[in-house]
Amino acid sequence: DGRHLLPGPRFRRMSLGALANEGLKVPRRVLLERLAKEVGETCNLTLLDGHEVMYYDRVETNWPVRIQLAPGSRLPLHCTASGKLFLALMPLHRRRALLAHLALEAHTPCTLTSRATLEEALDTVARNQLSTDDEEFIQGMVAIAVPVFDEVGQIQATLAIHAPRLRHSIDSLLEWAPLMRQIATELEGTL
C-alpha cells in the first residue's frame, strides 16, 4: 500500500518450504504425536493463510471413523475452531476489515452466518484464548483449538483436536485443553 510491505505468494511458498524442512519438523511432529497418543484423536497444527486456515501438519487417529483433511487443505475462518481463534486474536481493525469481505457461508445448520453473532462469539474466544467448532463446518464433527504464540505474543499457529460427535462432545474435548496449552507452549520454540 506504499507504506508497508506485505508478503507475496512467492514469499509465502518459500516460508512454508522452510517450515516443512524435515530437520525443523521433527520436534513439532514429536509434540503432535504425543498429544494424539494421549487424547486418541486427530491433532492438527494450522496456519493462517490470507483469508483461510491451512492445515499445516497433523497426526491422524487410528479409529476407523475419522474426519480426514490432508495437510495443505484450506478451510474457512468463520466456522472452524482454528479459524475463529485466528480471527479472535488478530487486531480488531484487521478482523473487522476481513469479516467485511468474507462470505459467511453456511456449511451446516450450526454455522454462524450473522456478522454480529460471530463477533460476539469471537469476543468470547479472545477472552478464553480457546475456540470450538460444534458441528459448524462439518456435521457430526467437533473440534477445539488453542493458540501457539511467537516470541512477542502474537498468534502464529493453532493446535487443534477434532473428532466425530459419536465419540466426543465439546465438553469432553475441553477436558484436554490444559494439555493442549502445555503442548502449544512447547510448540512455540519449534516454529
Coordinates of N, CA and C in Angstrom, one line a residue, residues 11-185:
F11 N 6.9 -15.4 -1.5 CA 7.5 -15.4 -0.1 C 6.8 -16.4 0.8
R12 N 5.5 -16.5 0.7 CA 4.7 -17.4 1.5 C 5.1 -18.9 1.1
R13 N 5.2 -19.2 -0.1 CA 5.7 -20.5 -0.5 C 7.1 -20.8 0.0
M14 N 7.9 -19.8 0.0 CA 9.3 -20.0 0.5 C 9.3 -20.3 2.0
S15 N 8.5 -19.5 2.7 CA 8.5 -19.6 4.2 C 7.8 -21.0 4.6
L16 N 6.8 -21.4 3.8 CA 6.2 -22.7 4.1 C 7.2 -23.8 3.8
G17 N 8.0 -23.6 2.8 CA 9.0 -24.6 2.5 C 10.0 -24.7 3.6
A18 N 10.4 -23.6 4.1 CA 11.3 -23.6 5.3 C 10.7 -24.3 6.5
L19 N 9.5 -24.0 6.7 CA 8.8 -24.7 7.9 C 8.7 -26.2 7.6
A20 N 8.6 -26.6 6.4 CA 8.4 -28.0 6.1 C 9.7 -28.8 6.1
N21 N 10.9 -28.1 6.3 CA 12.2 -28.7 6.3 C 12.2 -29.8 7.4
E22 N 12.5 -31.0 7.0 CA 12.5 -32.2 7.8 C 13.2 -32.0 9.1
G23 N 14.4 -31.4 9.1 CA 15.1 -31.2 10.3 C 14.4 -30.3 11.3
L24 N 13.6 -29.3 10.8 CA 12.9 -28.5 11.7 C 11.5 -29.1 12.1
K25 N 11.1 -30.0 11.3 CA 9.8 -30.6 11.5 C 9.7 -31.7 12.7
V26 N 10.9 -32.3 12.9 CA 10.9 -33.4 13.9 C 10.4 -33.0 15.3
P27 N 10.9 -31.9 15.9 CA 10.3 -31.5 17.2 C 8.8 -31.3 17.2
R28 N 8.3 -30.6 16.2 CA 6.9 -30.4 16.1 C 6.1 -31.7 16.0
R29 N 6.6 -32.6 15.2 CA 6.0 -33.9 14.9 C 5.9 -34.7 16.2
V30 N 7.0 -34.7 17.0 CA 7.1 -35.4 18.3 C 6.0 -34.9 19.2
L31 N 5.8 -33.6 19.3 CA 4.8 -33.0 20.2 C 3.4 -33.3 19.7
L32 N 3.2 -33.2 18.4 CA 1.8 -33.6 17.9 C 1.5 -35.1 18.1
E33 N 2.5 -35.9 17.9 CA 2.3 -37.3 18.2 C 2.0 -37.6 19.6
R34 N 2.7 -36.9 20.5 CA 2.5 -37.1 21.9 C 1.1 -36.7 22.3
L35 N 0.6 -35.6 21.8 CA -0.8 -35.2 22.1 C -1.8 -36.2 21.5
A36 N -1.6 -36.6 20.2 CA -2.5 -37.5 19.6 C -2.6 -38.8 20.3
K37 N -1.5 -39.3 20.8 CA -1.4 -40.6 21.6 C -2.2 -40.4 22.9
E38 N -2.0 -39.3 23.5 CA -2.7 -39.0 24.8 C -4.2 -38.9 24.7
V39 N -4.7 -38.2 23.7 CA -6.1 -37.9 23.5 C -6.8 -39.0 22.7
G40 N -6.1 -39.7 21.8 CA -6.7 -40.7 21.0 C -7.5 -40.2 19.8
E41 N -7.2 -39.0 19.4 CA -7.9 -38.3 18.3 C -6.9 -37.6 17.4
T42 N -7.4 -37.2 16.3 CA -6.6 -36.4 15.3 C -6.2 -35.1 15.9
C43 N -4.9 -34.7 15.8 CA -4.4 -33.4 16.2 C -3.8 -32.7 15.0
N44 N -4.0 -31.4 15.0 CA -3.6 -30.6 13.9 C -2.8 -29.4 14.3
L45 N -1.9 -28.9 13.4 CA -1.3 -27.7 13.6 C -1.7 -26.9 12.3
T46 N -2.3 -25.7 12.6 CA -2.8 -24.9 11.4 C -2.1 -23.5 11.4
L47 N -2.1 -22.9 10.2 CA -1.6 -21.6 10.0 C -2.6 -20.8 9.3
L48 N -2.5 -19.5 9.5 CA -3.4 -18.5 8.8 C -2.8 -18.3 7.4
D49 N -3.5 -18.4 6.4 CA -3.0 -18.2 5.0 C -4.0 -17.3 4.3
G50 N -3.8 -16.0 4.4 CA -4.7 -15.0 3.8 C -6.0 -15.0 4.5
H51 N -7.1 -15.4 3.8 CA -8.4 -15.4 4.4 C -8.9 -16.9 4.7
E52 N -7.9 -17.8 4.9 CA -8.3 -19.2 5.1 C -7.3 -19.8 6.2
V53 N -7.8 -20.9 6.7 CA -6.9 -21.7 7.6 C -6.3 -22.8 6.8
M54 N -5.0 -23.0 7.0 CA -4.3 -24.1 6.2 C -3.9 -25.1 7.2
Y55 N -4.2 -26.4 7.0 CA -3.8 -27.5 7.8 C -2.3 -27.7 7.4
Y56 N -1.4 -27.4 8.4 CA 0.0 -27.5 8.1 C 0.6 -28.9 8.4
D57 N 0.2 -29.4 9.6 CA 0.7 -30.7 10.0 C -0.4 -31.4 10.8
R58 N -0.5 -32.7 10.8 CA -1.5 -33.4 11.5 C -1.0 -34.8 11.8
V59 N -1.5 -35.3 12.9 CA -1.3 -36.7 13.3 C -2.7 -37.3 13.3
E60 N -3.0 -38.3 12.5 CA -4.3 -39.0 12.4 C -4.5 -40.0 13.5
T61 N -5.7 -40.1 13.9 CA -6.1 -41.2 14.9 C -6.2 -42.5 14.1
N62 N -6.2 -43.6 14.9 CA -6.3 -44.9 14.3 C -7.7 -45.4 14.2
W63 N -8.7 -44.6 14.7 CA -10.1 -45.1 14.7 C -10.5 -45.2 13.2
P64 N -11.4 -46.2 12.9 CA -11.8 -46.3 11.6 C -12.8 -45.2 11.1
V65 N -13.5 -44.6 12.1 CA -14.3 -43.4 11.8 C -13.6 -42.2 12.2
R66 N -13.2 -41.4 11.2 CA -12.5 -40.2 11.4 C -12.7 -39.2 10.3
I67 N -12.4 -38.0 10.5 CA -12.5 -36.9 9.5 C -11.1 -36.7 9.0
Q68 N -11.0 -36.9 7.7 CA -9.7 -36.8 7.0 C -9.6 -35.5 6.2
L69 N -8.7 -34.6 6.6 CA -8.4 -33.4 5.9 C -6.8 -33.3 5.8
A70 N -6.4 -33.5 4.6 CA -4.9 -33.6 4.4 C -4.2 -32.3 4.6
P71 N -2.9 -32.4 5.1 CA -2.1 -31.2 5.2 C -2.1 -30.5 3.9
G72 N -2.2 -29.2 4.0 CA -2.4 -28.3 2.8 C -3.8 -27.9 2.5
S73 N -4.7 -28.6 3.1 CA -6.2 -28.3 3.0 C -6.4 -26.9 3.5
R74 N -7.3 -26.2 2.8 CA -7.6 -24.8 3.2 C -9.1 -24.8 3.6
L75 N -9.4 -24.2 4.8 CA -10.7 -24.2 5.3 C -11.1 -22.8 5.6
P76 N -12.4 -22.5 5.7 CA -12.9 -21.2 6.1 C -12.6 -20.8 7.5
L77 N -12.5 -19.5 7.7 CA -12.2 -19.0 9.0 C -13.4 -19.0 10.0
H78 N -14.5 -18.6 9.5 CA -15.7 -18.3 10.3 C -16.4 -19.5 11.0
C79 N -16.0 -20.7 10.5 CA -16.8 -21.9 11.0 C -15.8 -23.0 11.5
T80 N -14.6 -22.8 11.7 CA -13.6 -23.8 12.2 C -13.1 -23.3 13.5
A81 N -12.7 -24.2 14.4 CA -12.1 -23.8 15.7 C -10.9 -22.9 15.5
S82 N -10.0 -23.4 14.6 CA -8.7 -22.7 14.4 C -9.0 -21.3 13.7
G83 N -9.9 -21.3 12.7 CA -10.2 -20.1 12.0 C -10.8 -19.0 13.0
K84 N -11.7 -19.4 13.8 CA -12.3 -18.4 14.8 C -11.2 -18.0 15.8
L85 N -10.3 -18.8 16.1 CA -9.2 -18.4 17.0 C -8.3 -17.4 16.3
F86 N -7.9 -17.6 15.1 CA -7.1 -16.6 14.3 C -7.9 -15.3 14.3
L87 N -9.2 -15.3 13.9 CA -10.0 -14.1 13.8 C -10.0 -13.4 15.2
A88 N -10.3 -14.1 16.3 CA -10.5 -13.5 17.6 C -9.2 -12.9 18.1
L89 N -8.0 -13.4 17.8 CA -6.8 -12.9 18.3 C -6.1 -11.9 17.4
M90 N -6.6 -11.6 16.2 CA -6.0 -10.6 15.4 C -6.4 -9.2 15.8
P91 N -5.7 -8.2 15.5 CA -6.1 -6.8 15.9 C -7.6 -6.5 15.4
L92 N -8.3 -5.9 16.2 CA -9.8 -5.7 15.9 C -10.0 -5.0 14.5
H93 N -9.2 -4.0 14.2 CA -9.4 -3.3 12.9 C -9.2 -4.3 11.7
R94 N -8.2 -5.2 11.9 CA -7.9 -6.2 10.8 C -9.1 -7.2 10.8
R95 N -9.5 -7.7 11.9 CA -10.7 -8.6 12.0 C -11.9 -8.1 11.3
R96 N -12.2 -6.8 11.6 CA -13.4 -6.2 11.0 C -13.3 -6.0 9.5
A97 N -12.1 -5.6 9.1 CA -11.9 -5.5 7.6 C -12.0 -6.8 6.9
L98 N -11.5 -7.9 7.5 CA -11.5 -9.2 6.9 C -13.0 -9.7 6.9
L99 N -13.7 -9.6 8.0 CA -15.1 -10.0 8.1 C -16.0 -9.3 7.1
A100 N -15.7 -8.0 6.9 CA -16.5 -7.3 5.9 C -16.4 -7.9 4.5
H101 N -15.4 -8.6 4.2 CA -15.2 -9.2 2.9 C -15.4 -10.7 2.8
L102 N -15.5 -11.3 3.9 CA -15.8 -12.8 3.9 C -17.2 -13.1 3.7
A103 N -17.4 -14.1 2.9 CA -18.8 -14.7 2.7 C -19.0 -15.7 3.8
L104 N -19.9 -15.4 4.7 CA -20.1 -16.3 5.9 C -21.1 -17.4 5.4
E105 N -20.6 -18.2 4.6 CA -21.4 -19.3 4.0 C -21.8 -20.4 5.1
A106 N -23.0 -20.8 5.0 CA -23.5 -21.9 5.9 C -23.0 -23.2 5.4
H107 N -22.2 -23.9 6.2 CA -21.7 -25.2 5.8 C -22.6 -26.3 6.5
T108 N -23.2 -26.0 7.6 CA -24.1 -26.8 8.3 C -25.2 -25.9 8.9
P109 N -26.2 -26.5 9.5 CA -27.2 -25.7 10.2 C -26.6 -25.0 11.4
C110 N -25.5 -25.4 11.9 CA -24.9 -24.7 13.1 C -23.9 -23.6 12.8
T111 N -23.6 -23.4 11.5 CA -22.6 -22.3 11.1 C -23.2 -21.0 11.5
L112 N -22.3 -20.2 12.1 CA -22.6 -18.8 12.4 C -22.5 -18.0 11.1
T113 N -23.6 -17.4 10.6 CA -23.6 -16.7 9.4 C -23.9 -15.2 9.5
S114 N -24.3 -14.8 10.8 CA -24.5 -13.4 11.1 C -23.2 -12.8 11.6
R115 N -22.8 -11.6 11.0 CA -21.6 -11.0 11.5 C -21.7 -10.6 13.0
A116 N -22.8 -10.1 13.4 CA -23.0 -9.7 14.8 C -22.8 -10.9 15.7
T117 N -23.5 -12.0 15.4 CA -23.4 -13.2 16.3 C -21.9 -13.7 16.3
L118 N -21.3 -13.7 15.1 CA -19.9 -14.2 15.0 C -19.0 -13.3 15.8
E119 N -19.2 -12.0 15.7 CA -18.4 -11.0 16.5 C -18.5 -11.3 18.0
E120 N -19.7 -11.6 18.5 CA -19.9 -11.9 19.9 C -19.2 -13.1 20.3
A121 N -19.3 -14.1 19.4 CA -18.6 -15.4 19.7 C -17.0 -15.2 19.7
L122 N -16.5 -14.4 18.8 CA -15.1 -14.1 18.7 C -14.6 -13.4 20.0
D123 N -15.4 -12.5 20.5 CA -15.0 -11.8 21.8 C -14.8 -12.8 22.9
T124 N -15.7 -13.8 23.0 CA -15.6 -14.9 24.0 C -14.4 -15.7 23.7
V125 N -14.1 -16.0 22.5 CA -12.9 -16.8 22.1 C -11.7 -16.0 22.5
A126 N -11.6 -14.7 22.2 CA -10.5 -13.9 22.6 C -10.2 -13.9 24.1
R127 N -11.3 -13.8 24.9 CA -11.1 -13.8 26.3 C -10.6 -15.1 26.8
N128 N -11.1 -16.2 26.3 CA -10.7 -17.6 26.7 C -9.5 -18.1 26.1
Q129 N -9.0 -17.5 25.0 CA -7.9 -18.0 24.2 C -8.1 -19.5 23.9
L130 N -9.3 -19.8 23.6 CA -9.7 -21.2 23.2 C -10.9 -21.1 22.3
S131 N -11.0 -21.9 21.3 CA -12.1 -21.8 20.3 C -12.6 -23.2 20.1
T132 N -13.9 -23.3 19.7 CA -14.6 -24.5 19.5 C -15.3 -24.5 18.1
D133 N -15.5 -25.7 17.6 CA -16.3 -25.9 16.4 C -17.3 -27.0 16.8
D134 N -18.5 -26.6 17.0 CA -19.6 -27.6 17.4 C -20.4 -27.9 16.2
E135 N -19.9 -28.7 15.3 CA -20.6 -29.1 14.1 C -20.9 -27.9 13.2
E136 N -20.0 -26.9 13.2 CA -20.2 -25.7 12.4 C -19.6 -25.8 11.0
F137 N -18.6 -26.6 10.8 CA -18.0 -26.8 9.5 C -18.5 -28.1 8.9
I138 N -18.4 -29.2 9.6 CA -18.8 -30.5 9.1 C -19.8 -31.1 10.1
Q139 N -21.0 -31.4 9.6 CA -22.0 -32.0 10.5 C -21.4 -33.3 11.1
G140 N -21.5 -33.5 12.4 CA -21.0 -34.7 13.1 C -19.6 -34.6 13.5
M141 N -18.9 -33.4 13.3 CA -17.6 -33.2 13.8 C -17.5 -32.1 14.8
V142 N -16.7 -32.3 15.9 CA -16.5 -31.3 16.9 C -15.0 -31.1 17.0
A143 N -14.6 -29.9 17.4 CA -13.2 -29.5 17.5 C -12.9 -28.4 18.5
I144 N -11.7 -28.4 19.0 CA -11.3 -27.3 19.9 C -9.9 -26.9 19.4
A145 N -9.5 -25.6 19.7 CA -8.2 -25.1 19.3 C -7.7 -24.2 20.3
V146 N -6.3 -24.2 20.5 CA -5.6 -23.2 21.3 C -4.6 -22.6 20.5
P147 N -4.2 -21.3 20.9 CA -3.1 -20.6 20.1 C -1.7 -21.1 20.4
V148 N -0.9 -21.0 19.4 CA 0.6 -21.1 19.5 C 1.1 -19.7 19.2
F149 N 1.8 -19.1 20.2 CA 2.2 -17.7 20.1 C 3.7 -17.7 19.6
D150 N 4.1 -16.5 19.1 CA 5.5 -16.3 18.8 C 6.2 -15.6 20.0
E151 N 7.4 -15.2 19.8 CA 8.2 -14.6 21.0 C 7.6 -13.3 21.4
V152 N 6.8 -12.6 20.6 CA 6.3 -11.3 21.1 C 4.8 -11.4 21.4
G153 N 4.3 -12.6 21.5 CA 2.9 -12.8 22.0 C 1.8 -12.8 20.9
Q154 N 2.2 -12.8 19.6 CA 1.3 -12.8 18.5 C 1.0 -14.3 18.1
I155 N -0.3 -14.5 17.8 CA -0.6 -15.9 17.4 C 0.1 -16.2 16.1
Q156 N 0.7 -17.4 16.0 CA 1.4 -17.8 14.8 C 0.9 -19.0 14.2
A157 N 0.2 -19.8 15.1 CA -0.4 -21.1 14.6 C -1.5 -21.5 15.6
T158 N -2.2 -22.5 15.3 CA -3.2 -23.1 16.3 C -2.9 -24.6 16.4
L159 N -3.2 -25.1 17.6 CA -3.1 -26.5 17.9 C -4.6 -26.9 18.1
A160 N -5.0 -27.9 17.3 CA -6.4 -28.3 17.4 C -6.6 -29.8 17.5
I161 N -7.7 -30.2 18.1 CA -8.1 -31.6 18.1 C -9.5 -31.6 17.5
H162 N -9.7 -32.6 16.6 CA -11.1 -32.8 16.1 C -11.5 -34.2 16.2
A163 N -12.8 -34.5 16.3 CA -13.3 -35.8 16.5 C -14.7 -35.9 16.0
P164 N -15.2 -37.1 15.7 CA -16.6 -37.3 15.3 C -17.4 -37.1 16.6
R165 N -18.6 -36.5 16.5 CA -19.5 -36.3 17.6 C -19.9 -37.7 18.3
L166 N -19.9 -38.8 17.5 CA -20.2 -40.0 18.1 C -19.3 -40.5 19.2
R167 N -18.0 -39.9 19.2 CA -17.1 -40.3 20.2 C -16.9 -39.2 21.3
H168 N -17.1 -37.9 20.9 CA -16.8 -36.8 21.8 C -17.9 -35.7 21.6
S169 N -18.0 -35.0 22.7 CA -18.8 -33.7 22.7 C -17.7 -32.6 22.9
I170 N -18.2 -31.4 22.7 CA -17.3 -30.3 23.0 C -16.8 -30.4 24.5
D171 N -17.7 -30.7 25.4 CA -17.2 -30.8 26.8 C -16.2 -31.8 27.0
S172 N -16.3 -33.0 26.4 CA -15.3 -34.0 26.6 C -13.9 -33.6 25.9
L173 N -14.0 -32.9 24.8 CA -12.7 -32.4 24.2 C -12.1 -31.3 25.1
L174 N -12.9 -30.5 25.7 CA -12.4 -29.4 26.6 C -11.6 -29.9 27.8
E175 N -11.8 -31.1 28.2 CA -11.0 -31.7 29.2 C -9.5 -31.8 28.9
W176 N -9.2 -31.8 27.6 CA -7.8 -31.8 27.1 C -7.2 -30.4 26.9
A177 N -8.0 -29.4 27.2 CA -7.4 -28.0 27.0 C -6.2 -27.7 27.8
P178 N -6.0 -28.1 29.1 CA -4.8 -27.9 29.8 C -3.6 -28.5 29.1
L179 N -3.7 -29.8 28.7 CA -2.6 -30.5 28.0 C -2.3 -29.8 26.7
M180 N -3.4 -29.4 25.9 CA -3.1 -28.7 24.7 C -2.4 -27.4 24.9
R181 N -2.7 -26.6 25.9 CA -2.0 -25.4 26.2 C -0.5 -25.7 26.5
Q182 N -0.3 -26.7 27.3 CA 1.1 -27.1 27.6 C 1.9 -27.4 26.3
I183 N 1.3 -28.3 25.4 CA 1.9 -28.6 24.2 C 2.1 -27.4 23.3
A184 N 1.1 -26.5 23.3 CA 1.2 -25.3 22.5 C 2.4 -24.4 22.9
T185 N 2.6 -24.4 24.2 CA 3.8 -23.6 24.7 C 5.1 -24.3 24.3

